[in-house]
Amino acid sequence: MWKNIVILGGGSGGIVCANELRKKLSGEHRVILIDKDEEHTFYPSLLWLIFGLRKPEQIKRSLKNLTKRGIEFIQGEVTDIFTEKKSISLDGQNINYDYLVISLGAELNTKAFPKTPKIFNFYCLEGARLSGEAVKNFSSGKIIILIAGMPFKCPAAPYEFAFLIDSFFKNRNIRDRISIEIYTPETLPMPTAGPQIGNMLKQMLESRRINFNPERKFKSVDEGKIYFEDGKTADFDLLFVVPPHTAPEVVKKANLTNESGWIPVDRETLKTRFENVYAIGDVTTIKLPGQYKPDKPLNLPKAGVFAHYQAEAAAENIVKEISGQKPDKIFSGDGYCFLELGDNTAGFAKGNFFTIPSPFMKMYKPGKLWHLGKIIFEKWWFWKWF
Ligand SMILES: Cc1cc2nc3c(=O)[nH]c(=O)nc-3n(C[C@H](O)[C@H](O)[C@H](O)COP(=O)(O)OP(=O)(O)OC[C@H]3O[C@@H](n4cnc5c(N)ncnc54)[C@H](O)[C@@H]3O)c2cc1C
């Protein structure tokens, strides 16, 4: 009997899952991908877009291209998920599923940030484009990069952004006129990668005169000043924010989330507690078995690399379930990350987040090859999935 597999979200997790399912299932089964946007954006390239190295059309692809591969694409906003009835609702239309994969990502909450020509959200396409214009027109003063809440996706991105800004102004010979600071609630950069990598990054920031201000919880902001929960303030001429992240309203409304605000899943199979419902990527929360300090549990960071590997595992488990086998394909907790450092160089970290007693990450010596690796990855991404 043929099955209806519905995938919510055409981001990193959703497109991999849809492609893998289509490749592995015979044509009688339907693979339906739903997204409110018609286009998929490759977010890692936003950082290059800011510095004029990419144009918006180079880092997007139409999700309609997936239909050539036998994946049905429906554009529309998912407003309800009915796990009891095994259906979802989309612009007033109900769609039934036999299996559901939720890959709806994280929403960026920008309400706290006034619309002024001094404040930019570089975590979305339009915000990144405007950030690029602001950087280009800036010639002296104080720049702050603010991480306004935890968790946030791609723990490396705000630090990569800081390194890229530093290089950009150095190459324009005006770096001495500009101060760059990072404010974050984290204790160290990329804390889940461990104190060794965190301290290494902190030293790299310091060596490039980028001031790192840890454990600063954002409270509010006006046109030129940030207010923190500890009563301290920071003035800025230009502010780049990583806005607080939340799960999309539709998954909260469907009671899929737990006290963390995200969807808990079995960390290996990606199954939720609801029958035939899987969740992958940024919308999920996964407790790690290891930790660095007693009583300080860690969660899997939000990153495209995990959405990708989880999508592969979820797809294979659904195929197994359909063919009457045990869904025992495991997401292993492996991950890697390129770290752009400016001047065509990058670092690279790789490891496993499910190791005990703590996650294991190794940082490789930065160089031009890793930067090239990220460029090749971007090309591969579009070739492989579109
Ligand atoms: C600047 C930046 C740089 C990054 N760099 C890296 C990197 O180098 N490496 C890395 O691993 N990760 C990186 N990331 C993180 C990575 O992009 C995300 O972790 C990844 O996209 C998560 O995939 P996802 O499928 O869970 O969610 P997303 O890719 O966010 O996809 C979610 C999709 O769901 C859709 N959607 C949401 N709500 C609805 C609704 N109600 N109805 C219909 N559709 C809906 C959205 O339109 C979206 O297309 C970066 C992120 C940013 C912002």
Coordinates of C-alpha atoms and ligand atoms in Angstrom, one line a residue:
M1 CA 0.0 0.0 0.0
W2 CA 1.5 3.4 -1.0
K3 CA 2.3 6.0 1.7
N4 CA 2.1 9.8 2.0
I5 CA 5.3 11.2 3.5
V6 CA 5.0 14.9 4.3
I7 CA 8.1 17.0 5.1
L8 CA 7.5 20.4 6.7
G9 CA 10.3 22.9 5.8
G10 CA 12.5 23.2 2.8
G11 CA 15.6 24.3 4.6
S12 CA 18.8 22.2 5.2
G13 CA 17.0 19.3 6.9
G14 CA 13.9 19.3 4.7
I15 CA 15.6 19.2 1.3
V16 CA 18.0 16.4 2.3
C17 CA 15.2 14.3 3.8
A18 CA 13.0 14.8 0.8
N19 CA 15.8 13.9 -1.6
E20 CA 16.9 10.8 0.4
L21 CA 13.3 9.5 0.7
R22 CA 12.7 10.0 -3.0
K23 CA 15.9 8.2 -3.9
K24 CA 15.1 5.2 -1.6
L25 CA 11.3 4.8 -2.1
S26 CA 9.6 3.4 -5.1
G27 CA 7.5 5.7 -7.2
E28 CA 4.1 4.6 -5.8
H29 CA 4.9 6.5 -2.5
R30 CA 4.4 10.2 -2.4
V31 CA 7.0 12.6 -1.0
I32 CA 5.6 16.0 -0.4
L33 CA 7.7 19.0 0.8
I34 CA 6.0 22.1 2.2
D35 CA 7.5 25.5 2.8
K36 CA 6.1 29.0 3.2
D37 CA 8.9 30.3 0.9
E38 CA 9.4 29.4 -2.7
E39 CA 13.1 29.5 -2.3
H40 CA 15.7 27.7 -0.3
T41 CA 18.6 29.8 1.0
F42 CA 22.0 28.4 1.8
Y43 CA 22.7 30.3 5.0
P44 CA 26.4 29.7 5.4
S45 CA 26.9 31.9 2.4
L46 CA 25.2 34.9 4.0
L47 CA 28.6 35.8 5.5
W48 CA 30.1 36.1 2.1
L49 CA 27.0 38.0 0.8
I50 CA 27.6 40.7 3.5
F51 CA 31.1 41.3 2.2
G52 CA 30.1 41.5 -1.5
L53 CA 31.4 38.0 -2.3
R54 CA 28.0 36.6 -3.3
K55 CA 24.8 38.0 -4.8
P56 CA 21.4 36.9 -3.3
E57 CA 20.6 34.9 -6.4
Q58 CA 23.8 32.9 -6.1
I59 CA 22.9 31.5 -2.7
K60 CA 19.2 30.6 -3.4
R61 CA 17.4 27.9 -5.4
S62 CA 13.8 27.5 -6.2
L63 CA 12.2 24.6 -4.3
K64 CA 10.1 24.0 -7.4
N65 CA 13.3 22.5 -8.9
L66 CA 12.6 19.5 -6.6
T67 CA 9.6 18.5 -8.7
K68 CA 12.0 17.4 -11.5
R69 CA 13.2 14.7 -9.0
G70 CA 9.8 13.4 -8.2
I71 CA 9.3 15.4 -5.0
E72 CA 6.0 17.3 -4.8
F73 CA 6.4 20.8 -3.6
I74 CA 3.6 22.8 -2.0
Q75 CA 4.2 26.5 -1.1
G76 CA 2.2 27.6 1.9
E77 CA 2.3 28.3 5.6
V78 CA 1.6 25.4 7.9
T79 CA -0.8 26.6 10.5
D80 CA -1.7 23.4 12.3
I81 CA -0.3 19.9 12.9
F82 CA -2.8 17.4 14.1
T83 CA -0.8 14.4 15.4
E84 CA -4.0 12.5 16.4
K85 CA -5.6 12.8 13.0
K86 CA -2.3 12.5 11.2
S87 CA -2.8 15.6 9.2
I88 CA -1.5 19.1 8.8
S89 CA -3.3 22.3 7.8
L90 CA -2.0 24.6 5.2
D91 CA -3.7 27.9 4.2
G92 CA -7.1 26.3 5.1
Q93 CA -6.4 23.0 3.3
N94 CA -5.8 19.7 5.2
I95 CA -3.2 17.2 4.1
N96 CA -3.1 13.7 5.5
Y97 CA 0.2 12.0 6.2
D98 CA 1.3 8.4 7.0
Y99 CA 4.7 9.8 8.1
L100 CA 5.6 13.3 9.0
V101 CA 9.0 14.9 9.2
I102 CA 9.2 18.3 10.9
S103 CA 12.1 20.5 9.9
L104 CA 10.7 23.9 10.4
G105 CA 13.9 25.5 11.8
A106 CA 14.0 28.4 14.3
E107 CA 12.2 31.7 14.2
L108 CA 14.1 34.9 14.8
N109 CA 12.5 37.2 17.2
T110 CA 13.4 40.7 16.2
K111 CA 10.6 42.6 18.2
A112 CA 13.1 44.0 20.7
F113 CA 15.2 45.8 18.1
P114 CA 14.1 49.2 16.9
K115 CA 14.2 49.8 13.1
T116 CA 17.1 52.3 12.8
P117 CA 19.9 52.6 10.3
K118 CA 22.3 51.5 13.1
I119 CA 20.8 48.1 13.9
F120 CA 21.0 45.0 11.7
N121 CA 20.0 41.4 11.9
F122 CA 22.6 39.6 9.8
Y123 CA 20.9 36.2 10.3
C124 CA 18.5 36.6 7.4
L125 CA 19.0 37.3 3.7
E126 CA 17.6 40.9 3.6
G127 CA 19.3 41.7 6.9
A128 CA 22.6 40.4 5.6
R129 CA 22.2 42.5 2.5
L130 CA 21.6 45.6 4.5
S131 CA 24.4 44.7 6.9
G132 CA 26.7 44.7 3.9
E133 CA 25.7 48.2 2.9
A134 CA 26.2 49.4 6.5
V135 CA 29.7 47.9 6.7
K136 CA 30.7 49.4 3.4
N137 CA 29.6 52.9 4.4
F138 CA 31.2 52.8 7.9
S139 CA 34.5 54.5 8.4
S140 CA 35.0 55.1 12.1
G141 CA 33.4 54.3 15.5
K142 CA 32.2 51.4 17.5
I143 CA 30.8 48.2 16.1
I144 CA 29.1 45.7 18.4
I145 CA 28.0 42.1 17.5
L146 CA 25.4 41.0 20.0
I147 CA 24.2 37.5 20.7
A148 CA 20.8 38.3 22.2
G149 CA 19.8 34.9 23.4
M150 CA 20.6 31.2 23.6
P151 CA 20.4 28.8 21.9
F152 CA 21.1 30.3 18.5
K153 CA 22.0 28.5 15.2
C154 CA 25.5 28.1 14.0
P155 CA 27.5 28.9 17.1
A156 CA 30.5 29.9 14.9
A157 CA 28.7 32.5 12.7
P158 CA 28.9 35.6 15.0
Y159 CA 32.6 34.9 15.5
E160 CA 33.2 34.4 11.8
F161 CA 31.4 37.6 11.2
A162 CA 33.7 39.4 13.6
F163 CA 36.9 38.0 11.9
L164 CA 35.5 39.0 8.5
I165 CA 34.7 42.6 9.6
D166 CA 38.2 42.9 11.1
S167 CA 39.8 41.8 7.8
F168 CA 37.5 44.0 5.7
F169 CA 38.5 47.1 7.6
K170 CA 42.2 46.1 7.7
N171 CA 42.2 45.8 3.9
R172 CA 40.7 49.3 3.7
N173 CA 43.4 50.6 6.0
I174 CA 40.9 52.0 8.5
R175 CA 40.9 49.3 11.1
D176 CA 42.6 51.6 13.7
R177 CA 39.6 54.0 13.6
I178 CA 37.1 51.2 14.4
S179 CA 36.6 49.1 17.5
I180 CA 34.9 45.7 17.3
E181 CA 33.2 44.1 20.3
I182 CA 31.2 40.9 20.9
Y183 CA 28.6 40.7 23.7
T184 CA 27.3 37.2 24.4
P185 CA 25.6 35.2 27.2
E186 CA 28.1 32.4 26.5
T187 CA 31.0 31.8 28.8
L188 CA 33.3 31.2 25.8
P189 CA 32.9 31.1 22.1
M190 CA 31.3 27.9 20.9
P191 CA 31.0 26.5 24.5
T192 CA 29.7 23.1 23.4
A193 CA 32.9 22.5 21.5
G194 CA 34.8 22.7 24.8
P195 CA 37.1 24.9 26.7
Q196 CA 40.2 24.2 24.6
I197 CA 38.5 25.4 21.3
G198 CA 36.7 28.2 23.2
N199 CA 39.9 29.6 24.7
M200 CA 41.7 29.2 21.4
L201 CA 39.0 31.3 19.7
K202 CA 39.1 33.8 22.5
Q203 CA 42.8 34.3 22.0
M204 CA 42.3 34.6 18.2
L205 CA 39.7 37.4 18.8
E206 CA 42.1 39.2 21.2
S207 CA 45.0 39.0 18.9
R208 CA 42.9 40.8 16.3
R209 CA 41.7 43.4 18.8
I210 CA 38.1 42.1 18.9
N211 CA 36.9 42.6 22.5
F212 CA 35.1 39.5 23.8
N213 CA 32.5 40.2 26.6
P214 CA 31.1 36.9 27.9
E215 CA 28.1 36.2 30.2
R216 CA 26.2 39.3 29.2
K217 CA 22.5 38.7 29.0
F218 CA 20.7 41.1 26.7
K219 CA 17.7 43.0 28.2
S220 CA 16.9 45.8 25.8
V221 CA 18.3 48.3 23.3
D222 CA 17.6 51.8 22.1
E223 CA 19.0 53.7 19.2
G224 CA 22.6 53.8 20.5
K225 CA 22.8 51.8 23.7
I226 CA 22.4 48.2 24.8
Y227 CA 21.1 47.4 28.3
F228 CA 22.1 44.1 30.0
E229 CA 20.4 42.2 32.8
D230 CA 23.3 42.9 35.2
G231 CA 22.6 46.6 34.9
K232 CA 25.6 47.3 32.6
T233 CA 25.3 49.1 29.3
A234 CA 27.2 49.3 26.0
D235 CA 27.2 52.2 23.5
F236 CA 27.4 51.5 19.8
D237 CA 27.6 53.2 16.4
L238 CA 26.6 50.1 14.5
L239 CA 25.0 47.0 16.0
F240 CA 24.8 43.6 14.4
V241 CA 22.4 41.2 16.2
V242 CA 21.8 37.5 16.4
P243 CA 18.2 37.8 17.5
P244 CA 16.7 35.4 20.1
H245 CA 15.5 32.2 18.5
T246 CA 12.2 30.3 19.2
A247 CA 10.5 27.3 17.7
P248 CA 7.8 28.2 15.1
E249 CA 4.4 28.9 16.7
V250 CA 2.8 26.0 14.9
V251 CA 4.8 23.3 16.7
K252 CA 4.2 25.0 20.1
K253 CA 0.5 25.1 19.3
A254 CA 0.5 21.3 18.5
N255 CA 2.1 20.5 21.9
L256 CA 5.1 19.1 20.2
T257 CA 7.6 21.1 22.3
N258 CA 8.7 20.5 25.9
E259 CA 9.8 22.9 28.6
S260 CA 12.9 23.9 26.6
G261 CA 10.6 25.4 23.9
W262 CA 11.8 23.0 21.3
I263 CA 10.8 19.5 20.1
P264 CA 12.4 16.6 22.0
V265 CA 13.4 13.7 19.9
D266 CA 15.1 10.3 20.4
R267 CA 18.7 11.5 19.8
E268 CA 19.5 8.5 17.6
T269 CA 16.3 7.8 15.6
L270 CA 14.9 11.3 15.5
K271 CA 11.4 10.0 16.4
T272 CA 9.2 12.3 18.5
R273 CA 6.8 10.9 21.1
F274 CA 4.0 11.0 18.5
E275 CA 3.3 8.1 16.2
N276 CA 5.0 8.3 12.8
V277 CA 6.3 11.9 13.5
Y278 CA 10.0 12.6 13.2
A279 CA 11.6 16.0 13.8
I280 CA 15.1 17.1 12.7
G281 CA 17.3 20.2 12.7
D282 CA 17.0 23.5 14.5
V283 CA 13.5 22.9 15.7
T284 CA 14.6 20.0 17.9
T285 CA 16.3 19.8 21.3
I286 CA 18.7 16.9 22.1
K287 CA 20.4 16.5 25.4
L288 CA 24.0 15.4 25.1
P289 CA 25.2 12.4 27.2
G290 CA 28.5 14.2 28.0
Q291 CA 29.2 17.5 29.8
Y292 CA 32.2 19.6 30.8
K293 CA 31.1 20.5 34.3
P294 CA 28.9 18.5 36.7
D295 CA 25.3 19.7 36.8
K296 CA 25.8 21.7 33.6
P297 CA 23.9 19.6 31.0
L298 CA 24.7 20.4 27.3
N299 CA 22.4 20.4 24.3
L300 CA 23.3 19.6 20.7
P301 CA 24.0 23.0 19.0
K302 CA 21.8 24.1 16.2
A303 CA 23.6 23.8 12.9
G304 CA 23.0 22.7 9.3
V305 CA 25.4 19.9 9.5
F306 CA 23.2 18.2 12.2
A307 CA 20.0 18.9 10.2
H308 CA 21.7 17.2 7.2
Y309 CA 22.8 14.0 9.0
Q310 CA 19.6 13.8 11.0
A311 CA 17.6 14.1 7.7
E312 CA 19.5 11.1 6.3
A313 CA 18.9 9.0 9.4
A314 CA 15.1 10.0 9.6
A315 CA 14.7 9.2 5.9
E316 CA 16.2 5.8 6.2
N317 CA 14.2 5.0 9.3
I318 CA 11.0 5.9 7.5
V319 CA 12.0 3.7 4.6
K320 CA 12.7 0.9 7.0
E321 CA 9.3 1.3 8.8
I322 CA 7.5 1.3 5.5
S323 CA 9.2 -2.0 4.5
G324 CA 8.4 -3.5 7.9
Q325 CA 11.9 -3.3 9.4
K326 CA 13.1 -1.9 12.6
P327 CA 13.9 1.9 12.3
D328 CA 17.4 1.5 13.6
K329 CA 19.4 3.9 11.5
I330 CA 21.3 6.1 14.0
F331 CA 22.2 9.7 13.9
S332 CA 25.7 9.4 15.4
G333 CA 26.3 12.9 16.7
D334 CA 29.1 13.6 14.3
G335 CA 29.6 17.2 13.2
Y336 CA 32.0 19.6 11.6
C337 CA 32.3 23.3 11.0
F338 CA 34.2 25.6 8.8
L339 CA 35.3 28.8 10.5
E340 CA 35.8 31.8 8.2
L341 CA 38.7 34.0 9.4
G342 CA 39.0 36.5 6.6
D343 CA 41.6 37.0 3.8
N344 CA 40.5 33.8 2.2
T345 CA 41.5 31.6 5.1
A346 CA 39.3 29.4 7.4
G347 CA 39.7 27.0 10.3
F348 CA 38.0 23.6 10.5
A349 CA 36.7 21.7 13.5
K350 CA 35.4 18.2 13.5
G351 CA 34.2 15.7 16.1
N352 CA 31.4 13.9 17.8
F353 CA 28.9 15.4 20.2
F354 CA 27.7 12.2 21.8
T355 CA 31.0 11.1 23.3
I356 CA 31.4 10.7 27.1
P357 CA 32.5 12.3 29.3
S358 CA 32.3 15.3 27.1
P359 CA 31.8 16.1 23.4
F360 CA 35.0 15.6 21.4
M361 CA 36.1 18.3 18.8
K362 CA 39.4 18.7 17.1
M363 CA 40.4 22.1 15.5
Y364 CA 42.6 21.9 12.5
K365 CA 45.3 24.4 11.6
P366 CA 43.6 27.4 9.8
G367 CA 44.6 28.0 6.2
K368 CA 43.4 28.7 2.7
L369 CA 42.5 25.1 2.0
W370 CA 39.6 25.1 4.5
H371 CA 38.3 28.3 2.9
L372 CA 38.4 26.5 -0.4
G373 CA 36.7 23.5 1.3
K374 CA 33.8 25.7 2.2
I375 CA 33.5 27.1 -1.3
I376 CA 33.4 23.5 -2.7
F377 CA 30.8 22.5 -0.1
E378 CA 28.5 25.4 -1.2
K379 CA 28.8 24.2 -4.9
W380 CA 28.3 20.6 -3.9
W381 CA 25.2 21.5 -1.9
F382 CA 23.3 23.0 -4.8
W383 CA 24.5 20.3 -7.2
K384 CA 23.5 17.5 -4.9
W385 CA 20.1 18.6 -3.8
F386 CA 18.7 20.7 -6.6
Ligands
LIG1 C1 24.7 33.4 9.0 C2 24.5 31.9 9.2 C3 25.6 31.1 8.9 C4 25.5 29.7 9.1 N1 26.5 28.9 8.8 C5 26.4 27.6 9.0 C6 27.6 26.7 8.7 O1 28.6 27.2 8.3 N2 27.4 25.4 9.0 C7 26.3 24.9 9.6 O2 26.2 23.6 9.8 N3 25.2 25.6 9.8 C8 25.3 27.0 9.6 N4 24.2 27.8 9.8 C9 23.0 27.2 10.4 C10 22.1 26.5 9.4 O3 21.7 27.3 8.4 C11 20.8 26.0 10.2 O4 21.2 25.3 11.3 C12 20.0 25.1 9.2 O5 19.5 25.8 8.2 C13 18.9 24.3 10.0 O6 18.2 23.6 9.1 P1 16.6 23.3 9.4 O7 16.1 22.5 8.2 O8 16.5 22.8 10.7 O9 15.9 24.7 9.3 P2 15.9 25.8 8.2 O10 17.0 25.6 7.3 O11 15.8 27.1 8.9 O12 14.6 25.6 7.4 C14 13.3 25.8 8.0 C15 12.3 26.0 6.9 O13 11.0 25.9 7.4 C16 10.2 26.9 6.8 N5 9.1 27.2 7.7 C17 9.2 27.7 8.9 N6 7.9 27.8 9.5 C18 7.0 27.4 8.5 C19 5.6 27.3 8.4 N7 4.8 27.6 9.5 N8 5.1 26.8 7.3 C20 5.8 26.5 6.2 N9 7.2 26.6 6.2 C21 7.8 27.0 7.3 C22 11.2 28.1 6.5 O14 10.7 28.9 5.5 C23 12.5 27.3 6.2 O15 12.7 27.2 4.8 C24 24.2 29.1 9.6 C25 23.2 30.0 9.8 C26 23.3 31.4 9.6 C27 22.1 32.2 9.9

